[in-house]
Tab-separated table of C-alpha atoms and ligand atoms in Angstrom:
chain	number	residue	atom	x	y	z
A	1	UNK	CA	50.657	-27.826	2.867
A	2	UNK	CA	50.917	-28.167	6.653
A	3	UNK	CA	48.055	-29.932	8.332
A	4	UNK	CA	47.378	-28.741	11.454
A	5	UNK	CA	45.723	-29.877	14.558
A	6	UNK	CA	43.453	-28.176	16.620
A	7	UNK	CA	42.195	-28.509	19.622
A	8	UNK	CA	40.645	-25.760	20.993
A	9	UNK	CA	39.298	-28.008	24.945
A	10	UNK	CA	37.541	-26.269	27.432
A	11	UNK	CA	36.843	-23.168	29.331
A	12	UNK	CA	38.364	-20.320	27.671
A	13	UNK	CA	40.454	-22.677	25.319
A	14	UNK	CA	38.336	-21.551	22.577
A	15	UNK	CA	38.641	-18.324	22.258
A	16	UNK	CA	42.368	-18.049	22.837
A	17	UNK	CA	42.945	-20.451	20.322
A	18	UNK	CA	40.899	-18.336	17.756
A	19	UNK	CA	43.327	-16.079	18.856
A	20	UNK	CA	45.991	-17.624	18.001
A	21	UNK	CA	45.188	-19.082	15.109
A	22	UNK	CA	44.314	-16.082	13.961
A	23	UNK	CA	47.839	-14.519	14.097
A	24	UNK	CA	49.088	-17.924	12.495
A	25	UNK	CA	46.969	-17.158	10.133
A	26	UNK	CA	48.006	-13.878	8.896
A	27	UNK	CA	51.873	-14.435	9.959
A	28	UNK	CA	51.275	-17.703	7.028
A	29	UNK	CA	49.511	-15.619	4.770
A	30	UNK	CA	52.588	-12.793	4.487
A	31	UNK	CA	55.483	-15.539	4.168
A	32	UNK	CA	53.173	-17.816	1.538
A	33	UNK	CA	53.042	-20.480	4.235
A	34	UNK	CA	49.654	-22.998	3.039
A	35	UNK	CA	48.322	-24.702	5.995
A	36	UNK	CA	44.830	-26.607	6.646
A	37	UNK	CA	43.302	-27.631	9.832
A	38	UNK	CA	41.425	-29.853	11.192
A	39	UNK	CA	39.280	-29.450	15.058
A	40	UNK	CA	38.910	-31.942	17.220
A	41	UNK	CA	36.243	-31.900	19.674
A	42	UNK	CA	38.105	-33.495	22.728
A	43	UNK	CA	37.972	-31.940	26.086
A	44	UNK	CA	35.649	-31.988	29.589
A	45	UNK	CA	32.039	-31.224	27.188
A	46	UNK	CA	32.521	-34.413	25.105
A	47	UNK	CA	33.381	-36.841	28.750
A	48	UNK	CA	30.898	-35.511	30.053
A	49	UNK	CA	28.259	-36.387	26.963
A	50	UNK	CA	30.271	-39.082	25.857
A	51	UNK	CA	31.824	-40.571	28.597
A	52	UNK	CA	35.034	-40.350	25.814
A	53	UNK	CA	38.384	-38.860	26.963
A	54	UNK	CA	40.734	-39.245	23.899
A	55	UNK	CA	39.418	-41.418	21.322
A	56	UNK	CA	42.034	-43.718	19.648
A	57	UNK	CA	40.725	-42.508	16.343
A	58	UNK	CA	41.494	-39.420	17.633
A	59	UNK	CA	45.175	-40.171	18.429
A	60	UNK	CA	45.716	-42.106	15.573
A	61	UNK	CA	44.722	-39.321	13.645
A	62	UNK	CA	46.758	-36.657	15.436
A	63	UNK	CA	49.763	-38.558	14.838
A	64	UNK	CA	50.009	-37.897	11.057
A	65	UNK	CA	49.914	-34.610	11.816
A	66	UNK	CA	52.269	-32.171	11.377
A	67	UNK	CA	51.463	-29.791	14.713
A	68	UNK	CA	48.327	-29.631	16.967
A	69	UNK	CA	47.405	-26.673	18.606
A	70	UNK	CA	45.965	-26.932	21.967
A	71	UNK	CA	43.714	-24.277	23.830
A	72	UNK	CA	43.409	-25.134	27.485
A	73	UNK	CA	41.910	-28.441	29.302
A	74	UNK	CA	40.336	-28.726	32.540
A	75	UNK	CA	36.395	-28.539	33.323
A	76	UNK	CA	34.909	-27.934	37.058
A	77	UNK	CA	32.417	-30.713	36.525
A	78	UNK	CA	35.213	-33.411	35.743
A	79	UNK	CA	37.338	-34.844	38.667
A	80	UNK	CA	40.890	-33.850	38.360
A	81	UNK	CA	43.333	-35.792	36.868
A	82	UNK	CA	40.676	-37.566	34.071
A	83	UNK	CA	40.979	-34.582	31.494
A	84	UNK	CA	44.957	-33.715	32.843
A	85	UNK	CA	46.219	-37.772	32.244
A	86	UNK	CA	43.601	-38.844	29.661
A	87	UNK	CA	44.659	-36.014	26.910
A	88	UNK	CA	47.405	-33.981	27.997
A	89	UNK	CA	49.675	-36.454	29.328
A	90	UNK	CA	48.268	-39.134	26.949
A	91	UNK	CA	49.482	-36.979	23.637
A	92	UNK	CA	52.831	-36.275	25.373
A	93	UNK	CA	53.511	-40.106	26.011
A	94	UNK	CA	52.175	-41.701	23.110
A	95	UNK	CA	53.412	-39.354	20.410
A	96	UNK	CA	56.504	-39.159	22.600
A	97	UNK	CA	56.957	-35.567	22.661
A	98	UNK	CA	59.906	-35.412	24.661
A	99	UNK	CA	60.861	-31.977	24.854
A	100	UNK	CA	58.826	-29.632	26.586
A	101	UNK	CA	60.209	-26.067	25.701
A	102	UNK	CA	59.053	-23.195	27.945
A	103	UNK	CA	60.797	-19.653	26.973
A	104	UNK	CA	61.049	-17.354	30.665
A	105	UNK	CA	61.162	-14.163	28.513
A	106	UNK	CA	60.231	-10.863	30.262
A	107	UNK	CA	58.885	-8.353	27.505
A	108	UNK	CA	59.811	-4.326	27.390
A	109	UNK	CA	56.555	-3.092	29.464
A	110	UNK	CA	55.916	-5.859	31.325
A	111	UNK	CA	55.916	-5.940	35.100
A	112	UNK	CA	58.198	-8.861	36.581
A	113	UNK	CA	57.575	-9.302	40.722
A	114	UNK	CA	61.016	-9.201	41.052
A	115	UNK	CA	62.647	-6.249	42.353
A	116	UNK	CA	65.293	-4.315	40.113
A	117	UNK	CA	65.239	-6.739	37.384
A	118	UNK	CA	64.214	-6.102	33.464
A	119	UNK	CA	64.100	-7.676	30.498
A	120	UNK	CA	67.850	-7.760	30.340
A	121	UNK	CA	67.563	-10.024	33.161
A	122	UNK	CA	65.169	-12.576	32.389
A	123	UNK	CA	65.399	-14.230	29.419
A	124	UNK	CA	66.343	-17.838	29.024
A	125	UNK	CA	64.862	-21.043	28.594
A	126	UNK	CA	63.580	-24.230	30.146
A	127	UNK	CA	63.988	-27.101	28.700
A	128	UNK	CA	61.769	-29.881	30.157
A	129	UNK	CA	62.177	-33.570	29.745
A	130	UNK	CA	58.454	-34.706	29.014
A	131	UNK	CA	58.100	-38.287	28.771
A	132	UNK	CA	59.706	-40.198	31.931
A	133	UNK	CA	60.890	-39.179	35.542
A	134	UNK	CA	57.980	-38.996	37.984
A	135	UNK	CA	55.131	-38.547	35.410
A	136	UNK	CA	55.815	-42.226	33.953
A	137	UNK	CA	52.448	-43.151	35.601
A	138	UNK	CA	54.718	-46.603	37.373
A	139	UNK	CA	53.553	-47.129	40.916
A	140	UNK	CA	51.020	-48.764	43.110
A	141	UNK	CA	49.010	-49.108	46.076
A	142	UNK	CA	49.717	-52.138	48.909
A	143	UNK	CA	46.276	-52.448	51.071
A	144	UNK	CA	44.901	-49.363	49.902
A	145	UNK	CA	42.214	-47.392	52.327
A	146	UNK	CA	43.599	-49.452	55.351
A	147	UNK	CA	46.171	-48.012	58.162
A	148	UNK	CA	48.590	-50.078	56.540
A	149	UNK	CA	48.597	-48.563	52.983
A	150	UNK	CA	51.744	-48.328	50.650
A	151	UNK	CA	51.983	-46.040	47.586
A	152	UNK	CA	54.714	-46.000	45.395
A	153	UNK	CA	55.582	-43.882	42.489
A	154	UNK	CA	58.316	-44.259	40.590
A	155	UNK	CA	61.383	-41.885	39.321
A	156	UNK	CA	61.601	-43.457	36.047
A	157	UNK	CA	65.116	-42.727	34.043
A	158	UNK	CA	66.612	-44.657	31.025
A	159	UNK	CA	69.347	-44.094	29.218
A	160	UNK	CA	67.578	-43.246	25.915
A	161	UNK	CA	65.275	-40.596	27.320
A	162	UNK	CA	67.881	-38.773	29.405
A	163	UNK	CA	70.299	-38.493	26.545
A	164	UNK	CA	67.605	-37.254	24.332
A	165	UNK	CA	66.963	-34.864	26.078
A	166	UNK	CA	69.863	-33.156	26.841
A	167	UNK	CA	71.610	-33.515	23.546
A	168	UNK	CA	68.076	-31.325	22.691
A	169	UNK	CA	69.396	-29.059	25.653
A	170	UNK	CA	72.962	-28.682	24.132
A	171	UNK	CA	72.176	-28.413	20.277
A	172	UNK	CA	69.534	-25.399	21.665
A	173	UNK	CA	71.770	-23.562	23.783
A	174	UNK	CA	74.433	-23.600	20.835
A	175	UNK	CA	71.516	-22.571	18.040
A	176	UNK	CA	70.459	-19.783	20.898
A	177	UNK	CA	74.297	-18.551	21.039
A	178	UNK	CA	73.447	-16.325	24.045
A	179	UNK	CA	76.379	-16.683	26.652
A	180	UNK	CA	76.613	-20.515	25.316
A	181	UNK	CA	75.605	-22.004	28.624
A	182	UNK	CA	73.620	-25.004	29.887
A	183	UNK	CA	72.430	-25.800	33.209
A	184	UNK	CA	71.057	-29.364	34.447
A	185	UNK	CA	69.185	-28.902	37.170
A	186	UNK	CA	68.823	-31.668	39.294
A	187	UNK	CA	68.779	-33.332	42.438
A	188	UNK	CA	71.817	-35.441	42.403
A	189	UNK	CA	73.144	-34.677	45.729
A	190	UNK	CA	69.530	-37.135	46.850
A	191	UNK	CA	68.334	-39.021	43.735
A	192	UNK	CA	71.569	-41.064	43.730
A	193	UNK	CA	70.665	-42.991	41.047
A	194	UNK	CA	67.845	-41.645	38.806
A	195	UNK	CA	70.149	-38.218	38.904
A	196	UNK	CA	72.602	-40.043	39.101
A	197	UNK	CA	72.414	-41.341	35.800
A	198	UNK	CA	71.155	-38.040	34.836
A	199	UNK	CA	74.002	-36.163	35.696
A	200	UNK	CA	76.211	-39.001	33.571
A	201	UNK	CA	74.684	-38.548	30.524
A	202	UNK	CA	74.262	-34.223	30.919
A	203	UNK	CA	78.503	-34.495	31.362
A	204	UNK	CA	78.685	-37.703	28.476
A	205	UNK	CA	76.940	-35.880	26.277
A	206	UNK	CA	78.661	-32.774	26.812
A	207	UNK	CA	82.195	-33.662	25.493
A	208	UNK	CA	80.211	-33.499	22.134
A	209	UNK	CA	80.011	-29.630	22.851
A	210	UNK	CA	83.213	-28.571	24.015
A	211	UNK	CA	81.865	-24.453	23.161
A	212	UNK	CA	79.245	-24.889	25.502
A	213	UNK	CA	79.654	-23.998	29.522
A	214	UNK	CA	78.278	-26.602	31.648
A	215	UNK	CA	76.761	-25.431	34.788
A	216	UNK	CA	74.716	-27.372	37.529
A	217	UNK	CA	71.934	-26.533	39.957
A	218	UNK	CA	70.412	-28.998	42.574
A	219	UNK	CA	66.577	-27.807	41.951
A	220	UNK	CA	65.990	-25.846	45.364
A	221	UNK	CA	69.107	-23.905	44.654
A	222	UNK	CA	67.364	-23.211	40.776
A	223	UNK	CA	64.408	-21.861	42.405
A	224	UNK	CA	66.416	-19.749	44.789
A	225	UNK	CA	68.502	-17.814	41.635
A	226	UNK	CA	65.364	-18.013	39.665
A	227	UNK	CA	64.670	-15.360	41.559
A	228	UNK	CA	67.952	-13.714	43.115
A	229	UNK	CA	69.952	-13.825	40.225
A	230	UNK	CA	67.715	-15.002	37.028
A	231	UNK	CA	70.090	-13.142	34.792
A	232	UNK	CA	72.693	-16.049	35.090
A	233	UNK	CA	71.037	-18.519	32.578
A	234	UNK	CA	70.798	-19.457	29.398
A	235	UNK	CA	69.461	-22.786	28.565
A	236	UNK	CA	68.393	-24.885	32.005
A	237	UNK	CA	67.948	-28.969	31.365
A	238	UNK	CA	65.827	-30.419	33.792
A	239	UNK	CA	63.081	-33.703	34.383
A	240	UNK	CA	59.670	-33.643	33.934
A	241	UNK	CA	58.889	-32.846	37.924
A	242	UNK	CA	61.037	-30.342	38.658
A	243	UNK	CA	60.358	-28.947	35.037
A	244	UNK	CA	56.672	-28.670	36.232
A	245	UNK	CA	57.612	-26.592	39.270
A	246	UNK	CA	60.377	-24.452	38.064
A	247	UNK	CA	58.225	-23.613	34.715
A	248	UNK	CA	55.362	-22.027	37.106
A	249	UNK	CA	57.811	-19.847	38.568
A	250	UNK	CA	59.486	-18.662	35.482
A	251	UNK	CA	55.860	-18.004	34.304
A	252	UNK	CA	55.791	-15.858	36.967
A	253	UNK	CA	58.801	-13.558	36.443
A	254	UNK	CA	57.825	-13.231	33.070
A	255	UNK	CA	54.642	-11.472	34.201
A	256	UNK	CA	52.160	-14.511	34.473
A	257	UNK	CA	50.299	-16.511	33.052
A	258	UNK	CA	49.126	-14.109	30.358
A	259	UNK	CA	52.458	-14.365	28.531
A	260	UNK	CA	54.020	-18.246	29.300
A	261	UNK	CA	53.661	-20.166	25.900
A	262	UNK	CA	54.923	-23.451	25.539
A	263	UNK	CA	55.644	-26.394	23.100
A	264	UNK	CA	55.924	-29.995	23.687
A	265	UNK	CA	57.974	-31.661	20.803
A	266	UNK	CA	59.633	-34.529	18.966
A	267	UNK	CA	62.180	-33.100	16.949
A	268	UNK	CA	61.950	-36.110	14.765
A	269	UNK	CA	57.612	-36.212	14.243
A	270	UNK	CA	55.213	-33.950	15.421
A	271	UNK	CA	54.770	-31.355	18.727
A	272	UNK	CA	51.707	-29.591	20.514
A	273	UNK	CA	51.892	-26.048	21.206
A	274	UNK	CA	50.114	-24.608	24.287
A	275	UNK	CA	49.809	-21.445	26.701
A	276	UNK	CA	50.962	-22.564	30.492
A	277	UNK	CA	47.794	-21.664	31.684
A	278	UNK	CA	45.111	-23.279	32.307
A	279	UNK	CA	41.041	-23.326	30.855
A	280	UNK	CA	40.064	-20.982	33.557
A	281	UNK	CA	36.755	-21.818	33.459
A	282	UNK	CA	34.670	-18.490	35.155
A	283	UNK	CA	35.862	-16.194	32.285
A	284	UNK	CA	34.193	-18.700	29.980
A	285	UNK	CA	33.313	-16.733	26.645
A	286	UNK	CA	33.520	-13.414	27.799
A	287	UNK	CA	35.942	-12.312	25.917
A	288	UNK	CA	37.806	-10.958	28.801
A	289	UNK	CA	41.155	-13.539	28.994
A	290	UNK	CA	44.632	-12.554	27.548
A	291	UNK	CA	45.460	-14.160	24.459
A	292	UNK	CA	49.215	-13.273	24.259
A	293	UNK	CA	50.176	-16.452	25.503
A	294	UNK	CA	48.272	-18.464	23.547
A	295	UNK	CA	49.256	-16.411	20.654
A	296	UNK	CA	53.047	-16.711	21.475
A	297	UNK	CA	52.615	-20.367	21.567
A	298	UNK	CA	51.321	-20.159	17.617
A	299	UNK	CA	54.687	-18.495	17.340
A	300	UNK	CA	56.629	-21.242	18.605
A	301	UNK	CA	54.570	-23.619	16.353
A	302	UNK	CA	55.553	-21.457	13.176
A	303	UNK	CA	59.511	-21.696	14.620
A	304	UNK	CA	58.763	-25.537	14.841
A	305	UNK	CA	57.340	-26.225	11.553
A	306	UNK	CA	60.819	-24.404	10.370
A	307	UNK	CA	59.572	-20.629	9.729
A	308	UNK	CA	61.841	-18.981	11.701
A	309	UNK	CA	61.130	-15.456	10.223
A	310	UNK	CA	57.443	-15.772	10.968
A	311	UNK	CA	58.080	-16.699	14.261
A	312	UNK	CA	60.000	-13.857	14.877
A	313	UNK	CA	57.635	-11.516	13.214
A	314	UNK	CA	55.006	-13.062	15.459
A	315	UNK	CA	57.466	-12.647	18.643
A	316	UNK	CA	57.937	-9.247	17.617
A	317	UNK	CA	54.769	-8.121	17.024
A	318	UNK	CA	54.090	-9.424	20.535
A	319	UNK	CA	56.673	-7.655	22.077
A	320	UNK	CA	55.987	-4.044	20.232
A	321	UNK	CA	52.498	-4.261	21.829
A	322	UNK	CA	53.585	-5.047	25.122
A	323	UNK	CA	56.512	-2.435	25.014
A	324	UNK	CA	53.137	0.204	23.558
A	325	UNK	CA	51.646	0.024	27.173
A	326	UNK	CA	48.698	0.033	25.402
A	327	UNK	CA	47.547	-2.989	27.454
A	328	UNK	CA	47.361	-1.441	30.928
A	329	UNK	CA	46.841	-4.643	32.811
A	330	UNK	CA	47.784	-8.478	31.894
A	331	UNK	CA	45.074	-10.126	33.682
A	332	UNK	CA	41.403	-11.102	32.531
A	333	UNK	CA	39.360	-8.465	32.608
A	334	UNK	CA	41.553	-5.635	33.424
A	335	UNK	CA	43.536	-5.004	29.932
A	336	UNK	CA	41.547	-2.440	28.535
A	337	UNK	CA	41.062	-4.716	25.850
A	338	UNK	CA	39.218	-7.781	25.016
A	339	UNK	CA	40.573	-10.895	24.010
A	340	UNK	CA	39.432	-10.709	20.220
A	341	UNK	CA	41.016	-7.300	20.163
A	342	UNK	CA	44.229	-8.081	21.312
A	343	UNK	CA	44.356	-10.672	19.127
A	344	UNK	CA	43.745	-7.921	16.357
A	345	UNK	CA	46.493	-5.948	17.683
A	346	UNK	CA	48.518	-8.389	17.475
A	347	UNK	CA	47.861	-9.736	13.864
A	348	UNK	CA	47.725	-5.979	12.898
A	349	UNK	CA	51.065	-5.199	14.471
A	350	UNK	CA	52.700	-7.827	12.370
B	401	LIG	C1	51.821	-28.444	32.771
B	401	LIG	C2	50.650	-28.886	33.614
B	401	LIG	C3	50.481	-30.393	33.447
B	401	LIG	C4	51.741	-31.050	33.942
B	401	LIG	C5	49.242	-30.972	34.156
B	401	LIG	C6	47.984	-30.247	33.760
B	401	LIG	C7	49.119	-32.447	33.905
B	401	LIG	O1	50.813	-28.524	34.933
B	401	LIG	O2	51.746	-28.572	31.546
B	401	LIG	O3	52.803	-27.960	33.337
B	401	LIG	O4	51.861	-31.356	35.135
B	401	LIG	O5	52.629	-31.276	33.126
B	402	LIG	MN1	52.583	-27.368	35.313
């Protein structure tokens, strides 16, 4: 009996995690998986009432679980960065999910932006470290609000986390057994010593996997074949900043934000599953926002908790609809469809 937990946040959060769930829900019923879950009301409503970001009751709590499922966060009345740091970033760090695992799948039917390239083309996966690098939150000001203000922020690399990481990055790419190739993307050429050490522990590491290619790509270069030549990787590596950028783009050959699904994981504990996109607060409950990636990133949860097959199924099911061109239009509003019926497509096609 899985327990699973749910946070469903703000904007249209809700109702693509219905979604979602939903789909879990009837992908666990057809393999006899038994699951229970519990909703926690965490998001920009409750700070506002409450003045409460993410309880430690709360954490505590979502720490025995065995997956949480996360809608969307970000409300229009809160200042950024309070909702983004104080429960995003907060599970991440202190549950230390350190693997945050972002598909860039194109789907038959789906319209990529770039020219002459299909779902042959686009298909790999981005593995992004998700507990150090520039997101460690290490840094201050010096005479702050005065002409002679310092900032600092620091590139934060150990050892540990690094090799974590991309020993993930390696065991995935030989699981995935596509063309058996990993590429770090870095900045190693500039960061001379975070990347430095980086780039150490991608090649260390690597003499553990003799069958796998290693390939390297200073991150402007990765953004540049992203798009030229996106049909050249497998399995990229990279740190939690450039992760962040190159992520939005590969949502973005995949067809958007409708479809990018994502998972942020400790291999050894828990993980928290999540569409890219954000709570997009103006389509608020009107049933109007695409659930597909919300609903993929159920899939990934079922993969996670070890179902493989479901996953798939789910995946599949996914795919068959897109491929239908039933949906005329992936963005809110426009796909013919509402939100509660694609998730019925979806559940229906599986
Ligand atoms: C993401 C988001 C987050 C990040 C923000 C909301 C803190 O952009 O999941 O990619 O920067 O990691
Ligand atoms: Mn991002």
């Amino acid at each position: 009996m899985y327990k699973i937990g749910l946070i469903p946040g703000d904007g249209i959060g809700p109702e693509v995690t219905r979604e979602a769930m939903k789909v879990f829900g009837a992908a666990a019923a057809q393999e006899g998986i038994k699951y229970e879950t519990v909703e926690y009301d965490v998001g920009g409503d409750r700070y506002l009432a409450t003045g409460e970001v993410l309880p430690d009751s709360v954490l505590e709590e979502l720490r025995g679980l065995d997956a949480i499922y996360l809608g969307a966060i970000g409300h229009p009345d809160v200042k950024p960065g309070i909702l983004e740091k104080g429960i995003l970033l907060k599970v991440r760090f202190e549950l230390d999910l350190y693997i945050n695992l972002r598909p860039v799948k194109l789907y038959p039917g789906v319209p990529t932006p770039l020219k002459d390239k299909g779902p042959e083309d686009i298909d790999f996966i981005i593995v992004r470290e998700n507990t150090e690098g520039l997101y460690s939150g290490i840094g201050g000001f010096l005479k702050r609000g005065t002409r002679d203000e310092v900032a600092i922020q620091e590139m934060i690399n150990t050892y540990k986390g690094v090799e974590r990481c991309v020993r993930y990055a390696y065991e995935l790419t030989r699981k995935r057994n596509k063309t058996n190739t990993l590429t770090s993307c870095d900045k190693a050429n500039v960061l001379t010593y975070a990347h430095d050490l980086w780039r150490r522990v991608f090649d260390e590491v690597g003499e553990d996997y003799p069958d796998i290619k290693k390939e390297y790509a200073i991150v402007d270069a990765t953004t540049m074949w992203m798009v030229k030549n996106p049909e050249w990787f497998d399995v990229i590596v990279t740190c939690n900043m450039f992760g962040d950028i190159i992520t939005d783009l590969g949502a973005m050959i995949q067809g958007g934000m409708g479809v990018a699904a994502s998972g942020n994981l400790n291999p050894e504990s828990t993980a928290m599953f999540e569409p890219i996109h954000g709570s997009a607060p103006r389509y608020t409950g009107k049933n109007q926002i695409n659930p597909i990636a919300a609903v993929g990133a159920a899939g990934m949860m079922l993969d996670h908790l070890g179902h493989a097959d479901a996953a798939a199924k789910v995946e599949k099911s996914i795919s068959d609809l897109l491929a239908s061109g039933k949906i005329k239009d992936l963005g809110a509003g426009r796909m013919g469809y509402t939100t509660e019926e694609v998730g019925d497509l979806i559940a229906e096609g599986l």
